[in-house]
XYZ file of C-alpha atoms in Angstrom:
705
model
C 0.000 0.000 0.000
C 1.441 3.320 -0.995
C 0.699 6.852 0.174
C -0.111 9.889 -1.832
C 2.938 11.970 -2.714
C 3.471 15.184 -0.700
C 1.527 14.001 2.449
C 3.153 12.864 5.741
C 2.016 10.017 7.998
C 0.272 10.929 11.228
C 2.196 10.351 14.397
C -0.271 8.428 16.582
C 2.008 8.389 19.602
C 2.052 12.142 20.267
C -0.870 14.228 18.996
C -0.055 17.632 17.587
C -0.469 20.606 19.911
C -3.493 22.817 19.343
C -2.743 26.324 18.180
C -3.639 29.196 20.466
C -6.791 31.121 19.872
C -4.814 34.299 19.377
C -2.727 32.725 16.604
C -4.727 32.135 13.483
C -3.604 29.193 11.299
C -1.681 30.281 8.273
C -1.861 28.383 5.039
C 1.365 27.080 3.642
C 2.561 28.870 0.575
C 4.699 27.007 -1.966
C 8.215 28.281 -2.191
C 8.488 29.800 1.271
C 8.657 26.671 3.474
C 12.103 27.637 4.527
C 10.990 30.987 5.929
C 8.197 29.366 7.917
C 10.518 26.731 9.295
C 13.055 29.329 10.277
C 10.348 31.361 12.091
C 9.122 28.312 14.013
C 12.609 27.222 15.001
C 13.591 30.611 16.222
C 10.461 30.731 18.536
C 9.936 34.402 17.930
C 6.437 35.772 17.034
C 4.223 38.798 17.409
C 3.578 40.034 20.999
C 0.117 39.308 22.501
C -2.317 42.209 22.064
C -4.358 43.981 24.829
C -7.613 42.493 23.511
C -6.374 38.926 23.976
C -5.185 39.742 27.490
C -8.592 41.223 28.390
C -10.419 38.178 27.074
C -8.190 35.958 29.165
C -8.982 37.915 32.346
C -12.763 37.834 31.611
C -12.721 34.068 31.081
C -10.820 33.569 34.332
C -13.372 35.756 36.223
C -16.315 33.826 34.782
C -14.740 30.532 35.774
C -14.178 31.788 39.308
C -17.817 33.023 39.568
C -19.068 29.646 38.397
C -17.133 27.850 41.052
C -18.436 30.196 43.790
C -22.033 29.733 42.591
C -21.596 25.964 42.532
C -20.348 25.942 46.130
C -23.271 28.219 47.248
C -25.801 26.033 45.461
C -24.452 22.920 47.100
C -24.737 24.546 50.540
C -28.337 25.756 49.858
C -29.353 22.339 48.566
C -28.058 20.780 51.756
C -30.215 23.106 53.883
C -33.329 22.763 51.690
C -33.167 19.025 51.196
C -35.407 18.145 54.214
C -37.990 20.742 53.202
C -38.043 19.603 49.589
C -38.318 15.983 50.654
C -41.352 16.750 52.828
C -42.989 18.769 50.037
C -42.364 16.024 47.499
C -43.899 13.314 49.683
C -47.513 13.908 48.437
C -46.240 13.975 44.871
C -44.588 10.585 45.368
C -47.907 9.205 46.593
C -49.801 10.686 43.646
C -47.203 9.735 41.070
C -48.156 6.015 40.806
C -51.821 6.883 40.337
C -50.929 9.568 37.825
C -48.713 7.127 35.918
C -51.571 4.632 35.928
C -53.941 7.222 34.504
C -51.489 8.232 31.792
C -50.901 4.584 30.909
C -54.627 3.954 30.540
C -55.071 7.108 28.470
C -52.094 6.209 26.296
C -53.403 2.689 25.671
C -56.816 3.950 24.587
C -57.506 3.592 20.835
C -58.372 7.249 20.543
C -54.965 8.209 21.945
C -53.188 6.072 19.368
C -55.314 7.558 16.608
C -54.546 11.064 17.848
C -50.820 10.283 17.935
C -51.009 8.932 14.381
C -52.854 12.020 13.229
C -50.168 14.220 14.810
C -47.393 12.247 13.039
C -49.186 12.490 9.704
C -49.782 16.208 10.195
C -46.099 16.689 10.983
C -45.143 14.977 7.720
C -47.371 17.313 5.661
C -45.812 20.615 4.512
C -46.610 23.306 7.083
C -47.994 20.589 9.337
C -45.557 21.273 12.134
C -46.372 24.958 12.008
C -50.084 24.182 12.281
C -49.467 21.852 15.215
C -47.389 24.457 17.005
C -50.059 27.082 16.346
C -52.800 24.793 17.651
C -50.838 24.055 20.802
C -50.282 27.774 21.264
C -53.995 28.460 20.952
C -54.756 25.731 23.481
C -52.251 27.262 25.850
C -53.793 30.712 25.452
C -57.268 29.242 26.065
C -56.011 27.543 29.229
C -54.462 30.814 30.425
C -57.734 32.654 29.686
C -59.761 30.112 31.660
C -57.309 30.347 34.543
C -57.569 34.144 34.501
C -61.395 33.981 34.507
C -61.299 31.567 37.447
C -58.892 33.822 39.345
C -61.108 36.893 38.825
C -64.449 35.362 39.825
C -66.625 37.743 41.891
C -67.174 36.860 45.561
C -70.245 34.790 46.374
C -71.258 37.356 49.010
C -71.922 39.877 46.235
C -70.407 43.305 45.648
C -70.352 45.705 48.618
C -72.927 48.488 48.704
C -71.832 51.407 50.919
C -74.825 52.984 52.620
C -76.080 56.377 51.433
C -79.066 58.475 52.471
C -80.744 61.185 50.374
C -83.561 63.105 52.063
C -85.952 65.397 50.168
C -87.562 68.045 52.372
C -90.424 70.472 52.016
C -89.927 74.218 52.347
C -90.236 74.050 56.139
C -87.747 71.172 56.472
C -90.313 68.368 56.797
C -89.066 65.144 55.093
C -91.312 64.104 52.217
C -89.200 61.402 50.516
C -86.103 59.328 51.210
C -83.773 57.751 48.685
C -80.366 56.170 48.918
C -78.534 52.850 49.122
C -79.188 50.208 51.764
C -78.100 46.575 52.020
C -79.747 44.156 54.406
C -78.231 41.501 56.600
C -77.544 38.042 55.254
C -80.434 35.957 56.569
C -80.715 32.169 56.633
C -83.526 30.960 54.447
C -85.456 29.829 57.540
C -85.581 33.435 58.808
C -87.701 34.516 55.811
C -91.453 34.021 55.912
C -92.499 30.901 53.943
C -95.037 32.939 51.961
C -92.217 35.289 50.894
C -90.095 32.370 49.727
C -92.993 30.952 47.712
C -93.837 34.350 46.205
C -90.196 34.911 45.208
C -90.047 31.520 43.487
C -93.346 32.151 41.710
C -91.909 35.403 40.362
C -88.374 34.292 39.514
C -88.450 30.545 38.800
C -91.620 28.435 39.252
C -89.651 25.289 38.286
C -86.860 25.815 40.831
C -87.818 22.784 42.922
C -88.156 20.411 39.968
C -85.562 17.625 39.636
C -82.599 18.140 37.345
C -79.317 16.351 36.680
C -75.950 18.021 36.236
C -74.662 15.391 33.808
C -72.958 15.958 30.470
C -76.127 17.272 28.862
C -76.822 19.457 31.894
C -73.327 20.983 31.817
C -73.695 21.669 28.094
C -77.059 23.332 28.788
C -75.502 25.566 31.479
C -72.718 26.671 29.120
C -75.240 27.272 26.321
C -77.471 29.386 28.566
C -74.486 31.391 29.823
C -73.659 32.453 26.269
C -77.265 33.489 25.505
C -78.271 37.106 26.092
C -81.724 36.292 27.479
C -82.896 33.950 30.211
C -85.867 31.882 29.048
C -89.053 31.635 31.103
C -89.673 27.911 30.667
C -88.126 24.961 32.492
C -84.567 24.101 31.533
C -82.127 21.232 31.966
C -78.824 21.583 33.760
C -79.607 23.933 36.651
C -82.491 26.114 37.843
C -83.065 29.487 36.246
C -82.878 31.196 39.636
C -79.203 30.189 39.915
C -78.434 31.731 36.547
C -80.224 34.976 37.420
C -78.430 35.104 40.751
C -75.038 34.793 39.060
C -75.678 37.047 36.059
C -77.530 39.942 37.705
C -76.489 39.911 41.353
C -72.936 38.504 41.406
C -71.542 39.629 38.039
C -73.817 42.692 37.855
C -74.928 42.437 34.215
C -78.131 44.376 33.579
C -80.847 42.641 31.487
C -80.182 43.276 27.803
C -76.793 44.918 28.413
C -73.820 43.691 26.338
C -71.543 41.188 28.108
C -67.921 40.330 27.460
C -66.623 36.841 26.723
C -64.986 36.756 30.158
C -68.308 37.520 31.883
C -70.012 34.690 29.997
C -67.274 32.233 30.989
C -67.406 33.402 34.614
C -71.186 32.947 34.624
C -70.874 29.345 33.423
C -68.193 28.638 36.055
C -70.226 30.093 38.922
C -73.478 28.400 37.896
C -71.735 25.031 37.711
C -69.988 25.655 41.049
C -73.195 26.626 42.895
C -75.212 23.811 41.332
C -72.608 21.227 42.319
C -71.625 22.506 45.792
C -74.749 24.088 47.328
C -78.239 22.739 47.880
C -81.340 24.555 46.657
C -82.449 26.106 49.983
C -79.051 27.730 50.363
C -79.149 29.032 46.777
C -82.636 30.449 47.440
C -81.401 32.168 50.601
C -78.439 33.641 48.719
C -80.770 34.917 45.977
C -83.066 36.578 48.541
C -80.079 38.249 50.228
C -78.709 39.671 46.948
C -81.932 40.483 45.058
C -82.749 44.125 44.294
C -86.092 45.472 45.506
C -85.854 48.945 44.045
C -83.063 51.407 43.213
C -80.393 51.084 45.887
C -82.335 48.544 47.971
C -80.587 45.148 48.179
C -81.704 42.107 50.144
C -85.009 40.942 51.587
C -84.011 42.155 55.063
C -83.513 45.768 53.910
C -86.654 45.654 51.738
C -88.929 44.399 54.529
C -87.631 46.896 57.097
C -87.456 49.911 54.765
C -90.738 49.450 52.895
C -93.006 47.856 55.520
C -91.200 48.452 58.814
C -91.065 44.773 59.833
C -88.808 41.760 59.793
C -88.720 39.428 56.800
C -90.219 36.653 58.931
C -93.416 38.682 59.552
C -94.434 39.397 55.935
C -98.025 38.591 54.903
C -99.125 37.379 51.424
C -99.991 40.852 50.046
C -96.635 42.287 51.145
C -94.781 39.243 49.810
C -96.511 39.623 46.431
C -95.626 43.344 46.362
C -91.935 42.659 47.066
C -91.748 39.723 44.649
C -93.332 41.842 41.910
C -90.831 44.612 42.669
C -87.957 42.130 42.263
C -89.104 41.582 38.658
C -88.660 45.310 37.871
C -86.086 46.641 40.378
C -85.755 49.971 38.544
C -89.225 51.010 39.757
C -89.442 53.239 42.831
C -91.472 51.468 45.550
C -93.262 54.647 46.745
C -93.721 56.192 43.280
C -94.689 53.417 40.839
C -97.238 51.857 43.188
C -99.810 51.106 40.475
C -97.365 49.218 38.259
C -95.906 47.246 41.174
C -99.390 46.209 42.302
C -100.061 44.859 38.798
C -96.845 42.801 39.005
C -97.920 41.610 42.466
C -101.194 40.295 41.065
C -99.201 38.295 38.500
C -97.167 36.860 41.371
C -100.365 35.765 43.140
C -101.463 34.019 39.934
C -98.092 32.252 39.823
C -98.495 31.101 43.432
C -101.875 29.616 42.566
C -100.309 27.914 39.542
C -97.572 26.370 41.727
C -100.153 25.195 44.249
C -98.698 27.430 47.007
C -101.911 29.455 47.436
C -105.579 28.639 47.040
C -107.861 30.661 44.800
C -109.681 32.077 47.818
C -106.408 33.031 49.483
C -105.212 34.716 46.279
C -108.458 36.712 46.031
C -108.114 37.864 49.641
C -104.461 38.824 49.134
C -105.402 40.679 45.932
C -107.908 42.845 47.820
C -105.266 43.651 50.427
C -102.753 44.371 47.669
C -105.046 46.978 46.062
C -104.795 49.154 49.176
C -101.159 48.404 50.044
C -98.429 51.054 49.852
C -94.926 51.167 51.353
C -94.173 53.270 54.398
C -93.708 56.929 53.462
C -95.809 56.821 50.285
C -97.748 60.063 49.753
C -99.143 62.083 46.824
C -95.822 63.906 46.455
C -93.761 60.717 46.097
C -96.286 59.257 43.652
C -96.032 62.398 41.513
C -92.337 61.812 40.815
C -91.315 65.383 41.747
C -88.711 64.271 44.361
C -86.972 62.066 41.799
C -86.876 64.885 39.241
C -85.344 67.213 41.848
C -82.746 64.557 42.721
C -81.885 64.171 39.042
C -81.338 67.933 38.768
C -79.212 67.965 41.943
C -76.971 65.085 40.805
C -74.562 67.374 38.920
C -74.178 69.641 41.980
C -73.463 66.696 44.299
C -70.270 65.896 42.396
C -68.890 62.670 40.934
C -68.355 60.982 44.310
C -71.613 59.735 45.883
C -72.307 61.394 49.244
C -72.819 59.498 52.470
C -75.672 61.817 53.365
C -77.388 64.566 51.392
C -80.338 66.834 52.191
C -82.398 68.568 49.505
C -84.854 71.279 50.468
C -87.516 72.142 47.899
C -90.206 74.785 47.393
C -93.058 72.428 48.303
C -95.389 74.203 50.727
C -96.889 71.797 53.267
C -99.867 74.113 53.861
C -100.757 74.258 50.169
C -100.076 70.530 49.868
C -102.540 69.750 52.658
C -105.211 71.944 51.019
C -104.675 70.255 47.664
C -104.878 66.738 49.093
C -108.116 67.471 50.996
C -109.716 69.105 47.943
C -108.844 66.129 45.711
C -110.151 63.683 48.311
C -113.499 65.519 48.514
C -113.754 65.611 44.706
C -113.094 61.894 44.396
C -115.733 61.117 47.019
C -118.254 63.095 44.944
C -117.149 61.587 41.623
C -117.477 57.989 42.777
C -115.523 54.859 42.076
C -113.242 54.778 39.041
C -112.535 58.525 38.944
C -109.014 59.946 39.001
C -108.125 63.479 40.023
C -104.946 65.529 40.271
C -103.803 69.029 41.072
C -100.651 71.084 40.479
C -99.688 74.515 41.879
C -96.743 76.505 40.507
C -95.221 79.546 42.182
C -94.251 82.824 40.468
C -90.840 81.396 39.480
C -92.336 78.212 38.010
C -91.381 76.051 40.981
C -93.743 73.342 42.207
C -95.401 74.296 45.506
C -98.048 71.542 45.712
C -98.795 68.424 43.696
C -101.294 65.566 43.929
C -100.898 62.717 41.439
C -103.870 60.482 40.788
C -102.427 58.813 37.707
C -98.934 58.030 36.464
C -95.836 59.871 37.699
C -94.505 62.863 35.815
C -92.577 62.076 32.670
C -89.000 63.302 32.375
C -89.633 66.175 29.931
C -87.701 69.464 29.505
C -90.578 71.336 31.175
C -90.541 68.915 34.118
C -86.763 69.356 34.413
C -87.111 73.150 34.484
C -89.805 72.944 37.170
C -87.627 70.580 39.227
C -84.581 72.840 38.889
C -86.665 75.832 40.011
C -88.016 73.778 42.956
C -84.555 73.166 44.458
C -83.898 75.673 47.283
C -81.011 74.233 49.291
C -78.614 71.321 48.892
C -76.326 70.002 51.610
C -73.713 67.282 51.267
C -72.213 65.495 54.280
C -73.086 68.383 56.579
C -71.887 71.256 54.375
C -73.976 73.442 52.040
C -73.457 72.965 48.321
C -76.212 75.104 46.751
C -78.621 77.832 47.921
C -81.295 79.641 45.929
C -83.302 81.850 48.275
C -84.680 84.277 45.671
C -85.580 83.641 42.022
C -87.009 85.928 39.384
C -90.564 85.437 38.147
C -91.144 83.291 35.081
C -93.015 84.834 32.129
C -96.716 84.045 32.267
C -96.775 82.247 28.900
C -93.810 80.038 29.801
C -95.258 79.219 33.209
C -98.608 78.298 31.677
C -96.938 76.061 29.072
C -94.918 74.304 31.762
C -98.002 73.743 33.945
C -100.061 72.314 31.059
C -97.224 69.945 30.132
C -96.849 68.712 33.719
C -100.610 68.427 34.171
C -100.951 66.352 31.002
C -98.342 63.956 32.405
C -100.270 63.642 35.675
C -103.567 63.125 33.850
C -102.126 60.238 31.823
C -103.938 57.014 32.802
C -101.850 54.454 34.706
C -99.948 51.901 32.669
C -101.945 48.740 32.189
C -105.292 50.440 32.755
C -108.023 48.598 30.860
C -110.423 51.521 30.585
C -109.241 55.117 30.616
C -112.833 56.276 31.184
C -114.384 59.513 30.112
C -112.599 62.774 30.837
C -114.103 66.020 32.058
C -110.954 67.859 31.016
C -108.341 70.152 32.492
C -108.773 73.548 34.135
C -106.111 76.219 34.650
C -106.600 79.320 36.795
C -104.781 81.744 39.095
C -105.199 82.361 42.800
C -103.150 85.240 44.177
C -99.687 84.804 42.549
C -100.132 81.042 42.140
C -100.983 79.205 38.924
C -103.271 76.220 39.595
C -104.087 73.359 37.257
C -106.623 70.597 37.947
C -107.952 67.539 36.152
C -110.669 64.963 36.777
C -111.191 61.881 34.635
C -113.204 58.693 34.758
C -116.310 60.353 36.252
C -119.718 59.544 34.779
C -122.648 61.897 34.519
C -124.714 59.823 36.940
C -122.459 60.377 39.944
C -123.111 64.076 40.411
C -119.552 65.127 39.680
C -120.714 68.084 37.626
C -118.005 70.287 36.161
C -115.268 68.448 38.045
C -111.990 70.215 37.142
C -113.389 73.709 37.680
C -115.110 72.661 40.914
C -111.806 71.263 42.140
C -110.083 74.551 41.288
C -112.749 76.584 43.092
C -112.389 74.390 46.177
C -108.619 74.967 46.363
C -108.964 78.688 45.562
C -111.456 79.115 48.391
C -109.074 77.473 50.871
C -106.205 79.684 49.691
C -108.422 82.761 50.119
C -109.052 81.807 53.745
C -105.388 81.168 54.448
C -104.091 84.300 52.684
C -105.282 87.880 53.126
C -105.255 88.767 49.418
C -108.351 87.618 47.494
C -107.792 85.124 44.705
C -108.051 86.373 41.137
C -109.404 83.714 38.825
C -109.245 83.835 35.071
C -112.495 83.891 33.080
C -114.016 80.479 32.678
C -114.054 80.518 28.887
C -110.419 81.549 28.609
C -109.148 79.245 31.366
C -110.627 75.927 30.229
C -108.327 73.412 28.574
C -110.758 70.708 27.508
C -109.856 67.096 27.134
C -113.444 66.219 26.144
C -116.886 67.753 25.716
C -117.843 70.096 28.621
C -120.940 69.100 30.522
C -123.513 71.226 32.232
C -125.712 70.026 35.054
C -125.571 66.341 35.825
C -128.515 64.359 34.483
C -129.018 60.821 33.182
C -128.083 60.100 29.596
C -130.807 59.170 27.036
C -131.221 55.498 26.222
C -132.975 53.654 23.392
C -135.867 51.334 24.273
C -134.800 47.711 24.405
C -131.110 48.553 24.371
C -128.973 45.514 25.110
C -125.440 45.512 26.436
C -122.925 44.654 23.763
C -121.491 41.137 23.964
C -118.080 40.594 25.468
C -115.324 41.005 22.883
C -113.121 38.199 21.611
C -109.791 38.050 23.425
C -106.579 37.171 21.653
C -102.950 37.022 22.819
C -100.348 35.034 24.728
C -101.950 34.044 28.068
C -100.557 33.634 31.566
C -101.646 30.468 33.373
C -103.281 30.849 36.805
C -104.321 27.203 37.037
C -105.562 24.628 34.528
C -109.014 26.222 34.517
C -108.086 29.922 34.495
C -105.934 32.179 32.337
C -105.050 35.856 32.413
C -105.282 37.400 28.947
C -104.820 41.124 28.215
C -105.071 41.847 31.937
C -108.403 40.030 32.268
C -109.083 36.785 34.139
C -110.602 34.113 31.870
C -112.303 30.872 33.008
C -112.194 27.913 30.647
C -115.727 26.677 30.015
C -116.542 23.277 31.501
C -113.306 22.883 33.523
C -112.606 22.834 37.245
C -108.921 23.707 37.276
C -106.017 22.320 39.280
C -102.851 24.052 40.487
C -99.368 22.801 41.286
C -97.659 20.420 38.874
C -100.598 20.305 36.460
C -100.626 24.106 36.172
C -96.879 24.182 35.480
C -97.270 21.529 32.780
C -100.155 23.493 31.259
C -98.023 26.642 31.252
C -95.256 24.773 29.470
C -97.795 23.492 26.917
C -98.959 27.054 26.176
C -95.505 28.577 26.174
C -95.455 31.554 23.739
C -98.563 30.256 21.898
C -101.289 32.672 20.916
C -104.761 31.871 22.231
C -108.171 33.016 20.969
C -111.037 33.098 23.497
C -114.737 33.384 22.582
C -117.374 34.315 25.217
C -119.305 31.290 26.478
C -122.109 32.729 28.617
C -120.999 34.196 31.931
C -118.992 37.383 32.171
C -115.622 35.648 32.562
C -116.455 32.273 30.912
C -114.771 31.563 27.561
C -114.043 28.751 25.104
C -110.365 29.198 24.233
C -108.418 27.633 21.395
C -104.690 27.362 20.698
C -104.550 26.780 16.971
C -107.040 23.969 16.280
C -107.044 22.630 19.851
C -109.811 23.472 22.313
C -108.025 24.154 25.598
C -110.893 22.866 27.751
C -110.770 19.571 25.923
C -106.944 19.458 26.124
C -107.010 19.951 29.906
C -109.647 17.286 30.507
C -108.096 14.807 28.054
C -104.733 15.007 29.914
C -106.390 14.614 33.319
C -105.244 18.089 34.467
C -108.729 19.026 35.665
C -112.267 17.790 36.197
C -115.337 18.494 34.131
C -117.547 21.175 35.666
C -121.275 20.515 36.203
C -123.144 21.123 32.965
C -120.101 20.568 30.741
C -120.774 19.809 27.088
C -120.805 16.138 25.900
C -117.449 16.452 24.130
C -115.803 17.677 27.331
C -117.403 14.876 29.352
C -116.092 12.372 26.771
C -112.555 13.821 27.142
C -112.797 13.393 30.924
C -114.008 9.811 30.530
C -111.049 9.051 28.262
C -108.583 10.401 30.856
C -110.313 8.430 33.626
C -110.051 5.227 31.579
C -106.342 5.825 30.954
C -105.794 6.842 34.603
C -104.137 10.057 33.490
C -103.442 13.036 35.713
C -105.844 13.407 38.647
C -107.372 9.989 37.890
C -104.220 8.061 38.822
């Protein structure tokens, strides 16, 4: 074997020395080997530079630092070894189980398929990039879920610092109170049973029904959390009351307001947590403690003490219905929107009958008590809405920070207010049942000095805002004065008259939900001394002796003012002062009637009904009895409500005043109820209804089990 010419053999006994880093290898150049050999033999070369010396010192310093750090780490590890061993003990116990779980997961066919899919995706062009991107997205999703879990609101609800706003009359007498109050957390047993039943009838009639939090239930909870509305029917997964508690009271999302993705995820987490960890009585107690019963009024304890002056355990059915109805519309003022809250309370009583919590006789008795029920402190001034308009005008002067205590003094004259209330009461006694009356007195500067509201509260109009701003005399915040207006210039007569007519039209508006506005005698505007007075009377018939009601009401108030003040009142001429809302009447006398005149038949009712029980519906505000059916409450009523959910019903009169034959599409509801055994046939029922009852009895359906 020969070697290539010009190449030397390697000396395996002594390896060649490595050149220094500072000396770069130099290629051999033909013809100058002798010079290179001479340079190497002489041992002389270029002197080391400053850069190479600095690098050497840096490398030596780094090596020394590494050795010091290694010695310190060894010492720290020796001290921490017992602590780390104790902390790792639980992990050693869990490790075998965890390895067993991973082994079972890895041996599953789906795991092998997933691993194969990952390998195939990695072999595809851009597959690895897609896999990395997918893993990154999964990591971001896990971080987002962890952040949502870490920022969950407390189960006790947000804190509500107490505030008190007092509206006073001109002499300092309190006429209305507003503010923020939060009640004590009460156990569910400390709340009257009738209040618990009324709250469930209003919020979730199916709360006590059985449900399972299985896979389908969890999916239903997540689906409902991502929906913007909460349905009224029964649902799978968890009760609706839990979802409302989380969304409105814990997270604080107003109905219909936009919600972020994080809020939706937090809602699903909290609903699942409460449904899995707490029983239903505790969830009900938490909902009662956090529910809103008006602006700034949180919790059943605060609502019972503030509105009715009693403990939550002493509430009666009418009061429970009033509070439960108020919880359905917490933006209503309890002492202002009394008419609307009573209407909601009657719906709650119907729901209690449907659930079987209250008999029909008990609901009728509670309804009569509800018609005359008002919270503590309710008066004609609070029902007019003037205090709330004054508070709205004073909000800018109170500043951005809410006060702990504020006092607003207005121009309301208690003497004039007493005269106005007595005059309206006398006029209503003369007009009879169904009449509504109101009165408004403005001062020279356009400020409200007396008001009696017999209809809806004042609307928030520019004229009402100007009257409220002129009615504010003094404003104090946390014990110090903020605003004083002792003297104001007179308002032009035309502007003052326009403002009074606008306010009076708002007071004369019939209450929301009123079935019959009635006839109207009109409005009357006149002056007494330097006061501008407006009156109205509506709903009075010619048979009750009301006469010319609005003008008679004005004359009554003007006469009282003349007695109280030395200057005689100056009234405008009758023809120029009348603002008619209908045809003026002269003396009261019976209306002419045709011989043989018959009352017109009851009209056909159509709409989406509300179930009272299986024999009664409420349609367009009117109670309807299904012909030939003796209804049942409880479970049968809830099933009937679910059957009629969002379906339009047409009801034809069937004899008596409230007796109807109702149909949903092609199905007669009386026959449907009897066929399903949800009621019994009434005496005198038609043959087809008796046949439907016989069929249910033969099948042992419903009440015939």
